[in-house]
Amino acid sequence: MAFSAVIVAAGAGLRAGPGGAKQWRALGGKALVRWSVEALLAAGARRVVAVIPAGEEARAAAALEGLEGWVTAAGGASRADSVIAGLATLEADPDEVVLVHDAARPFVTAGHVAALIAALEGADGAAPALAVADTLKRLDDDRSASTAPREGLWRAQTPQAFRFRTVAAGYDAWPPNETPTDDAAAVEAAGGRVVLIAGDPMLMKLTWPEDFSMAERMLAGSRTVRIGQGFDAHRFEPGDGVWLCGVRVAHTARLVGHSDADAGLHALTDALLGAIAAGDIGDHFPPTDERWKDASSDQFLLHAISLIAGEGGRVINVDVTLICEAPRIGPHRAAMRARLAQLLGIDIGRVSVKATTTEGMGFAGRAEGLAAQAVAIVDFPA
Ligand code: MG
């Protein structure tokens, strides 16, 4: 069924602690407000109005970049004023279903939306709610506690669903000097019948700093980690330097290869391809193809990264070991780590480059060539 949505993201969010207004704060690598806008658009919203603080349109554009179907409205002094501004921007038909939602509840799903719209049949409003499980205490003036009955009490969440005309009329009739704490309250006060559907702990509201920590831990549990490893070796011939991990190192030899023969980047590219079971570097860049003759191996790595990104993955850390008697790697290690971090788009603290010799044994020991091996950890949505 067609619906549109108003997402309230206009608060100062000061209780969430340092780090600024919470709607722009990163959760799982994206701004808090983006979670709800993305989810409601994915659930089929015709249009989503994000109600944001006046003057912060550029921040919203950055936070919602790449999504289509949303507009912003400037929020008011209270949550109710912000909802009213959002409804005015919707341009909805009177009978259209409108969901009103708080950006502070990021984990809304298409399942929640479908259940709310179904419950709206025969009612004036529908809201998810959880029974109160904890014992309720009232703190008296003398700081002593007494116990309040919890029977029949529910904790209302959002999104809440209404017909446009019903929620608009509810706010029209609401006394201007009072503030409803949710939208159902305005509809109820105007005589509407609001039904409750089963709430979901995942619709929790992020208010305090520890709420953000808990949400991050929940997200970590919803992702899965994959590992890949790679190995490569190239032969030396007389020359004046080698490419290793994207850095030029002066040497009395060069490495023989169709491309620039950067064994470090080749091993790492194979590790990344291995993490997504996407074959090996030779499948993607055949040595018989003239396009890759003397090519910079940067592009091989970037291709593997783009394949991972295409599956929703992100590189967590990499570890490369270079195996050679010479050249000495130590003086170039920092530059190699910096170059890999730049190519991978991750912090240098997640990029390791190590070196070892084979104590004179084997092809590396005889300086016929050098080898590299790499491990990459990548995580994906579960
Ligand atoms: Mg190679």
CSV table of C-alpha atoms and ligand atoms in Angstrom, one decimal:
chain,number,residue,atom,x,y,z
A,1,MET,CA,0.0,0.0,0.0
A,2,ALA,CA,1.2,3.5,-0.8
A,3,PHE,CA,2.3,5.6,2.1
A,4,SER,CA,4.6,8.5,2.9
A,5,ALA,CA,6.6,9.4,6.0
A,6,VAL,CA,7.6,12.2,8.3
A,7,ILE,CA,10.9,11.5,10.1
A,8,VAL,CA,11.6,13.9,13.0
A,9,ALA,CA,15.3,14.7,13.3
A,10,ALA,CA,15.2,18.3,14.5
A,11,GLY,CA,16.2,17.9,18.1
A,12,ALA,CA,19.4,19.2,19.7
A,13,GLY,CA,20.0,15.7,21.0
A,14,LEU,CA,22.1,17.0,23.8
A,15,ARG,CA,21.5,14.1,26.1
A,16,ALA,CA,23.5,11.8,23.8
A,17,GLY,CA,26.7,13.4,25.1
A,18,PRO,CA,29.6,15.0,23.3
A,19,GLY,CA,29.7,14.6,19.5
A,20,GLY,CA,27.0,17.0,18.5
A,21,ALA,CA,23.3,16.6,17.7
A,22,LYS,CA,22.6,12.9,17.5
A,23,GLN,CA,20.8,12.8,14.2
A,24,TRP,CA,24.1,13.5,12.4
A,25,ARG,CA,26.2,11.2,14.6
A,26,ALA,CA,27.6,8.1,12.9
A,27,LEU,CA,26.2,4.7,13.7
A,28,GLY,CA,27.6,1.8,11.9
A,29,GLY,CA,29.4,4.2,9.5
A,30,LYS,CA,26.4,6.3,8.5
A,31,ALA,CA,24.5,9.2,10.0
A,32,LEU,CA,21.7,8.2,12.4
A,33,VAL,CA,19.1,10.0,10.4
A,34,ARG,CA,20.0,8.0,7.3
A,35,TRP,CA,19.0,4.7,8.8
A,36,SER,CA,15.4,5.6,9.0
A,37,VAL,CA,15.2,7.5,5.7
A,38,GLU,CA,16.8,4.5,3.9
A,39,ALA,CA,14.6,1.9,5.7
A,40,LEU,CA,11.3,3.7,5.0
A,41,LEU,CA,12.2,4.4,1.3
A,42,ALA,CA,13.2,0.7,1.0
A,43,ALA,CA,9.9,-0.2,2.6
A,44,GLY,CA,8.1,1.6,-0.3
A,45,ALA,CA,7.5,5.1,1.0
A,46,ARG,CA,6.3,7.4,-1.8
A,47,ARG,CA,8.0,10.4,-0.2
A,48,VAL,CA,9.9,10.9,3.1
A,49,VAL,CA,10.2,14.3,4.7
A,50,ALA,CA,13.1,14.6,7.1
A,51,VAL,CA,12.5,17.4,9.6
A,52,ILE,CA,15.8,18.8,10.5
A,53,PRO,CA,17.1,21.9,12.4
A,54,ALA,CA,16.7,25.1,10.2
A,55,GLY,CA,19.9,25.9,8.3
A,56,GLU,CA,21.3,22.3,8.4
A,57,GLU,CA,20.1,21.4,4.8
A,58,ALA,CA,23.7,20.9,3.7
A,59,ARG,CA,24.3,18.4,6.5
A,60,ALA,CA,21.2,16.5,5.5
A,61,ALA,CA,22.2,16.4,1.9
A,62,ALA,CA,25.6,14.9,2.9
A,63,ALA,CA,24.0,12.4,5.3
A,64,LEU,CA,21.4,11.3,2.7
A,65,GLU,CA,23.6,11.4,-0.4
A,66,GLY,CA,22.6,8.9,-3.0
A,67,LEU,CA,19.1,8.3,-1.7
A,68,GLU,CA,16.1,9.4,-3.8
A,69,GLY,CA,12.6,10.3,-2.7
A,70,TRP,CA,13.3,12.5,0.3
A,71,VAL,CA,13.0,16.2,1.0
A,72,THR,CA,13.7,18.2,4.2
A,73,ALA,CA,11.6,20.6,6.2
A,74,ALA,CA,12.8,22.9,8.9
A,75,GLY,CA,11.8,21.8,12.4
A,76,GLY,CA,10.1,23.9,15.1
A,77,ALA,CA,10.7,24.5,18.8
A,78,SER,CA,9.0,21.3,19.9
A,79,ARG,CA,8.6,17.8,18.5
A,80,ALA,CA,4.9,18.6,17.7
A,81,ASP,CA,5.9,21.8,15.8
A,82,SER,CA,8.4,19.7,13.8
A,83,VAL,CA,5.8,17.0,13.0
A,84,ILE,CA,3.3,19.7,11.9
A,85,ALA,CA,6.0,21.2,9.6
A,86,GLY,CA,6.7,17.8,8.2
A,87,LEU,CA,3.1,17.1,7.5
A,88,ALA,CA,2.8,20.5,5.7
A,89,THR,CA,5.6,19.5,3.4
A,90,LEU,CA,4.3,16.1,2.5
A,91,GLU,CA,1.6,17.2,0.1
A,92,ALA,CA,-0.4,14.1,0.9
A,93,ASP,CA,-3.9,13.2,-0.1
A,94,PRO,CA,-6.3,13.2,2.9
A,95,ASP,CA,-6.7,9.4,2.8
A,96,GLU,CA,-3.0,8.7,2.3
A,97,VAL,CA,-1.3,6.6,5.0
A,98,VAL,CA,1.4,8.6,6.8
A,99,LEU,CA,4.0,7.2,9.1
A,100,VAL,CA,5.5,9.5,11.7
A,101,HIS,CA,8.8,8.3,13.0
A,102,ASP,CA,11.7,9.5,15.2
A,103,ALA,CA,15.1,9.4,13.6
A,104,ALA,CA,16.4,8.3,17.0
A,105,ARG,CA,15.0,4.8,16.4
A,106,PRO,CA,17.2,3.7,13.5
A,107,PHE,CA,16.3,0.0,13.2
A,108,VAL,CA,12.8,0.3,11.6
A,109,THR,CA,12.1,-2.4,9.0
A,110,ALA,CA,9.6,-3.1,6.1
A,111,GLY,CA,8.0,-5.7,8.5
A,112,HIS,CA,7.2,-3.0,11.0
A,113,VAL,CA,5.7,-0.8,8.3
A,114,ALA,CA,3.5,-3.6,6.9
A,115,ALA,CA,2.2,-4.5,10.4
A,116,LEU,CA,1.3,-0.9,11.1
A,117,ILE,CA,-0.5,-0.3,7.8
A,118,ALA,CA,-2.4,-3.6,8.3
A,119,ALA,CA,-3.5,-2.5,11.8
A,120,LEU,CA,-4.7,0.9,10.6
A,121,GLU,CA,-7.6,-0.9,8.9
A,122,GLY,CA,-10.6,0.0,11.1
A,123,ALA,CA,-8.6,2.3,13.4
A,124,ASP,CA,-7.6,5.9,13.4
A,125,GLY,CA,-4.0,5.3,14.4
A,126,ALA,CA,-1.6,2.4,15.0
A,127,ALA,CA,1.5,2.4,17.2
A,128,PRO,CA,4.0,-0.3,18.2
A,129,ALA,CA,4.2,-0.7,22.0
A,130,LEU,CA,5.9,-2.9,24.5
A,131,ALA,CA,4.5,-4.0,27.8
A,132,VAL,CA,6.2,-2.5,30.8
A,133,ALA,CA,8.3,-5.4,32.2
A,134,ASP,CA,10.2,-3.5,35.0
A,135,THR,CA,8.7,-2.5,38.3
A,136,LEU,CA,7.7,1.1,38.3
A,137,LYS,CA,8.9,3.3,41.1
A,138,ARG,CA,8.0,6.8,42.1
A,139,LEU,CA,10.6,8.9,43.9
A,140,ASP,CA,8.8,11.0,46.5
A,141,ASP,CA,9.9,14.5,47.7
A,142,ASP,CA,11.8,13.0,50.6
A,143,ARG,CA,13.8,10.8,48.1
A,144,SER,CA,12.0,7.6,49.3
A,145,ALA,CA,10.6,5.2,46.7
A,146,SER,CA,7.1,3.9,46.4
A,147,THR,CA,5.8,1.3,43.9
A,148,ALA,CA,3.4,2.3,41.1
A,149,PRO,CA,1.1,-0.2,39.5
A,150,ARG,CA,2.2,-1.2,36.0
A,151,GLU,CA,-0.9,-3.2,34.9
A,152,GLY,CA,-2.2,-2.0,31.6
A,153,LEU,CA,0.8,0.2,30.9
A,154,TRP,CA,2.6,0.1,27.6
A,155,ARG,CA,5.7,1.9,26.2
A,156,ALA,CA,4.8,3.4,22.8
A,157,GLN,CA,7.4,3.4,20.1
A,158,THR,CA,7.5,4.8,16.5
A,159,PRO,CA,6.8,4.7,13.6
A,160,GLN,CA,3.1,5.4,14.2
A,161,ALA,CA,0.6,5.2,11.3
A,162,PHE,CA,-2.4,7.4,10.5
A,163,ARG,CA,-4.4,8.7,7.6
A,164,PHE,CA,-3.1,12.1,6.7
A,165,ARG,CA,-6.4,13.9,7.6
A,166,THR,CA,-6.6,12.2,11.0
A,167,VAL,CA,-3.2,13.1,12.2
A,168,ALA,CA,-3.4,16.6,10.7
A,169,ALA,CA,-6.8,17.1,12.5
A,170,GLY,CA,-5.4,15.8,15.7
A,171,TYR,CA,-2.6,18.4,15.7
A,172,ASP,CA,-5.1,21.1,14.6
A,173,ALA,CA,-7.2,20.4,17.7
A,174,TRP,CA,-4.3,20.0,20.1
A,175,PRO,CA,-4.1,22.9,22.7
A,176,PRO,CA,-1.2,25.1,21.5
A,177,ASN,CA,0.3,25.6,25.0
A,178,GLU,CA,0.7,21.8,25.6
A,179,THR,CA,3.0,19.3,23.9
A,180,PRO,CA,2.0,15.8,23.1
A,181,THR,CA,4.9,13.3,23.6
A,182,ASP,CA,3.8,11.3,20.6
A,183,ASP,CA,1.5,11.6,17.6
A,184,ALA,CA,-1.0,9.1,18.8
A,185,ALA,CA,-1.7,11.3,21.8
A,186,ALA,CA,-2.9,14.1,19.5
A,187,VAL,CA,-5.2,11.7,17.6
A,188,GLU,CA,-6.5,10.2,20.8
A,189,ALA,CA,-7.3,13.6,22.3
A,190,ALA,CA,-9.3,14.4,19.2
A,191,GLY,CA,-11.4,11.3,19.8
A,192,GLY,CA,-9.6,8.9,17.5
A,193,ARG,CA,-9.2,5.2,18.2
A,194,VAL,CA,-5.5,4.2,18.3
A,195,VAL,CA,-4.6,0.5,18.4
A,196,LEU,CA,-1.4,-1.0,19.6
A,197,ILE,CA,0.6,-3.6,17.7
A,198,ALA,CA,3.4,-5.7,19.1
A,199,GLY,CA,6.4,-3.4,19.7
A,200,ASP,CA,10.0,-4.5,19.0
A,201,PRO,CA,13.0,-4.0,21.3
A,202,MET,CA,14.9,-3.2,18.1
A,203,LEU,CA,12.8,0.0,17.8
A,204,MET,CA,14.6,1.3,20.8
A,205,LYS,CA,15.3,5.0,21.1
A,206,LEU,CA,18.9,6.1,21.2
A,207,THR,CA,19.0,8.9,23.8
A,208,TRP,CA,22.1,8.5,25.9
A,209,PRO,CA,25.8,7.8,25.0
A,210,GLU,CA,25.5,4.2,26.2
A,211,ASP,CA,22.5,3.7,23.8
A,212,PHE,CA,24.8,4.4,20.9
A,213,SER,CA,27.4,2.0,22.3
A,214,MET,CA,24.7,-0.7,22.6
A,215,ALA,CA,23.5,-0.1,19.1
A,216,GLU,CA,27.0,-0.4,17.7
A,217,ARG,CA,27.4,-3.7,19.5
A,218,MET,CA,24.1,-5.0,18.0
A,219,LEU,CA,25.3,-4.0,14.6
A,220,ALA,CA,28.6,-5.8,15.0
A,221,GLY,CA,26.6,-8.9,15.8
A,222,SER,CA,24.6,-8.5,12.6
A,223,ARG,CA,27.7,-8.7,10.3
A,224,THR,CA,29.8,-11.6,9.3
A,225,VAL,CA,33.6,-11.6,8.8
A,226,ARG,CA,35.4,-13.3,5.9
A,227,ILE,CA,39.1,-13.9,5.5
A,228,GLY,CA,41.3,-14.1,2.4
A,229,GLN,CA,44.9,-14.9,1.9
A,230,GLY,CA,47.2,-14.3,-1.1
A,231,PHE,CA,50.7,-15.3,-2.2
A,232,ASP,CA,52.9,-14.0,-5.1
A,233,ALA,CA,56.5,-14.2,-6.2
A,234,HIS,CA,58.5,-12.5,-9.0
A,235,ARG,CA,62.0,-13.0,-10.4
A,236,PHE,CA,64.8,-10.5,-10.3
A,237,GLU,CA,66.7,-9.2,-13.3
A,238,PRO,CA,69.3,-6.5,-13.5
A,239,GLY,CA,67.8,-3.1,-13.0
A,240,ASP,CA,67.6,0.0,-10.7
A,241,GLY,CA,64.6,-0.6,-8.5
A,242,VAL,CA,61.4,-2.5,-7.6
A,243,TRP,CA,57.8,-1.6,-6.8
A,244,LEU,CA,56.6,-3.1,-3.5
A,245,CYS,CA,53.2,-2.3,-1.9
A,246,GLY,CA,52.8,0.7,-4.2
A,247,VAL,CA,56.2,2.3,-3.3
A,248,ARG,CA,59.2,2.6,-5.6
A,249,VAL,CA,62.3,1.2,-3.8
A,250,ALA,CA,65.8,1.7,-5.3
A,251,HIS,CA,67.7,-1.6,-5.8
A,252,THR,CA,70.3,-3.2,-7.9
A,253,ALA,CA,67.6,-5.3,-9.6
A,254,ARG,CA,64.1,-5.0,-11.0
A,255,LEU,CA,61.3,-7.5,-10.8
A,256,VAL,CA,60.2,-9.3,-14.0
A,257,GLY,CA,56.5,-9.3,-14.7
A,258,HIS,CA,53.8,-8.4,-17.2
A,259,SER,CA,52.7,-5.5,-15.0
A,260,ASP,CA,54.9,-3.5,-12.6
A,261,ALA,CA,55.5,-6.9,-10.8
A,262,ASP,CA,54.5,-5.4,-7.4
A,263,ALA,CA,54.4,-8.7,-5.5
A,264,GLY,CA,53.1,-7.0,-2.4
A,265,LEU,CA,50.1,-5.5,-4.1
A,266,HIS,CA,49.5,-8.8,-6.1
A,267,ALA,CA,49.4,-10.9,-2.9
A,268,LEU,CA,47.1,-8.3,-1.2
A,269,THR,CA,44.8,-8.2,-4.2
A,270,ASP,CA,44.5,-12.0,-4.2
A,271,ALA,CA,43.8,-11.9,-0.5
A,272,LEU,CA,40.9,-9.5,-1.1
A,273,LEU,CA,39.6,-11.5,-4.0
A,274,GLY,CA,39.9,-14.6,-1.9
A,275,ALA,CA,37.7,-13.1,0.8
A,276,ILE,CA,34.8,-12.9,-1.7
A,277,ALA,CA,35.7,-16.1,-3.5
A,278,ALA,CA,36.1,-14.0,-6.7
A,279,GLY,CA,39.0,-16.0,-8.3
A,280,ASP,CA,42.5,-14.6,-8.5
A,281,ILE,CA,44.3,-11.7,-10.0
A,282,GLY,CA,45.0,-13.6,-13.2
A,283,ASP,CA,41.3,-14.1,-13.9
A,284,HIS,CA,40.6,-10.4,-13.7
A,285,PHE,CA,43.8,-9.1,-15.3
A,286,PRO,CA,45.1,-11.8,-17.7
A,287,PRO,CA,48.9,-11.5,-18.3
A,288,THR,CA,48.1,-12.1,-22.0
A,289,ASP,CA,46.1,-8.9,-22.2
A,290,GLU,CA,48.3,-6.0,-23.5
A,291,ARG,CA,46.3,-3.5,-21.4
A,292,TRP,CA,48.1,-4.6,-18.3
A,293,LYS,CA,51.6,-4.5,-19.8
A,294,ASP,CA,53.7,-2.5,-17.4
A,295,ALA,CA,50.5,-1.5,-15.6
A,296,SER,CA,50.6,0.0,-12.1
A,297,SER,CA,49.3,-2.6,-9.8
A,298,ASP,CA,47.3,0.0,-7.8
A,299,GLN,CA,44.4,-0.5,-10.2
A,300,PHE,CA,44.3,-4.3,-9.5
A,301,LEU,CA,43.9,-3.6,-5.8
A,302,LEU,CA,41.3,-0.9,-6.4
A,303,HIS,CA,39.3,-3.3,-8.6
A,304,ALA,CA,39.2,-5.9,-5.8
A,305,ILE,CA,38.1,-3.2,-3.3
A,306,SER,CA,35.3,-2.1,-5.6
A,307,LEU,CA,34.1,-5.8,-5.9
A,308,ILE,CA,34.0,-6.0,-2.1
A,309,ALA,CA,32.2,-2.7,-1.8
A,310,GLY,CA,29.7,-3.9,-4.3
A,311,GLU,CA,28.8,-6.7,-1.9
A,312,GLY,CA,28.4,-4.3,0.9
A,313,GLY,CA,31.7,-5.3,2.4
A,314,ARG,CA,34.4,-3.2,4.1
A,315,VAL,CA,38.0,-4.1,4.7
A,316,ILE,CA,38.8,-4.4,8.4
A,317,ASN,CA,42.5,-4.9,8.3
A,318,VAL,CA,45.3,-6.3,6.2
A,319,ASP,CA,48.7,-7.8,6.9
A,320,VAL,CA,51.4,-8.2,4.2
A,321,THR,CA,54.7,-10.0,4.6
A,322,LEU,CA,57.5,-9.4,2.1
A,323,ILE,CA,60.1,-12.2,1.9
A,324,CYS,CA,63.5,-11.2,0.5
A,325,GLU,CA,67.2,-10.8,1.4
A,326,ALA,CA,67.2,-7.4,-0.3
A,327,PRO,CA,66.3,-4.7,-0.7
A,328,ARG,CA,65.8,-3.7,2.9
A,329,ILE,CA,62.2,-3.1,3.6
A,330,GLY,CA,62.5,-1.3,7.0
A,331,PRO,CA,63.3,2.2,5.7
A,332,HIS,CA,60.2,2.0,3.3
A,333,ARG,CA,57.8,0.3,5.6
A,334,ALA,CA,56.0,3.5,6.8
A,335,ALA,CA,55.6,4.7,3.2
A,336,MET,CA,54.2,1.3,2.2
A,337,ARG,CA,51.7,1.3,5.0
A,338,ALA,CA,50.6,4.8,4.2
A,339,ARG,CA,50.1,4.0,0.5
A,340,LEU,CA,48.1,0.8,1.2
A,341,ALA,CA,46.0,2.7,3.8
A,342,GLN,CA,45.3,5.4,1.1
A,343,LEU,CA,44.4,2.8,-1.5
A,344,LEU,CA,42.2,0.8,0.9
A,345,GLY,CA,40.6,3.9,2.4
A,346,ILE,CA,41.2,2.6,6.0
A,347,ASP,CA,43.2,3.9,8.9
A,348,ILE,CA,46.9,3.2,8.8
A,349,GLY,CA,46.6,1.4,12.2
A,350,ARG,CA,44.7,-1.4,10.3
A,351,VAL,CA,47.5,-1.8,7.7
A,352,SER,CA,50.5,-4.0,8.6
A,353,VAL,CA,53.6,-4.5,6.4
A,354,LYS,CA,56.2,-6.9,7.7
A,355,ALA,CA,59.4,-8.3,6.2
A,356,THR,CA,61.5,-11.4,6.7
A,357,THR,CA,64.3,-13.3,5.0
A,358,THR,CA,64.6,-17.1,4.5
A,359,GLU,CA,68.2,-17.1,5.9
A,360,GLY,CA,69.8,-17.7,2.6
A,361,MET,CA,67.6,-20.7,1.8
A,362,GLY,CA,65.5,-21.2,-1.4
A,363,PHE,CA,64.9,-18.8,-4.3
A,364,ALA,CA,64.5,-15.8,-2.0
A,365,GLY,CA,67.6,-16.7,-0.1
A,366,ARG,CA,69.6,-17.0,-3.3
A,367,ALA,CA,68.1,-13.6,-4.3
A,368,GLU,CA,66.7,-15.0,-7.5
A,369,GLY,CA,63.5,-13.2,-6.7
A,370,LEU,CA,61.2,-12.2,-3.9
A,371,ALA,CA,57.8,-13.3,-2.5
A,372,ALA,CA,54.9,-11.7,-0.7
A,373,GLN,CA,52.0,-13.1,1.3
A,374,ALA,CA,49.0,-11.3,2.6
A,375,VAL,CA,45.9,-11.7,4.7
A,376,ALA,CA,42.8,-9.6,4.6
A,377,ILE,CA,39.8,-9.5,6.9
A,378,VAL,CA,36.6,-8.1,5.4
A,379,ASP,CA,33.1,-7.8,6.9
A,380,PHE,CA,29.8,-8.0,5.3
A,381,PRO,CA,26.1,-7.7,6.2
A,382,ALA,CA,25.1,-11.1,7.7
B,1,MG,MG,52.4,-11.1,-9.5
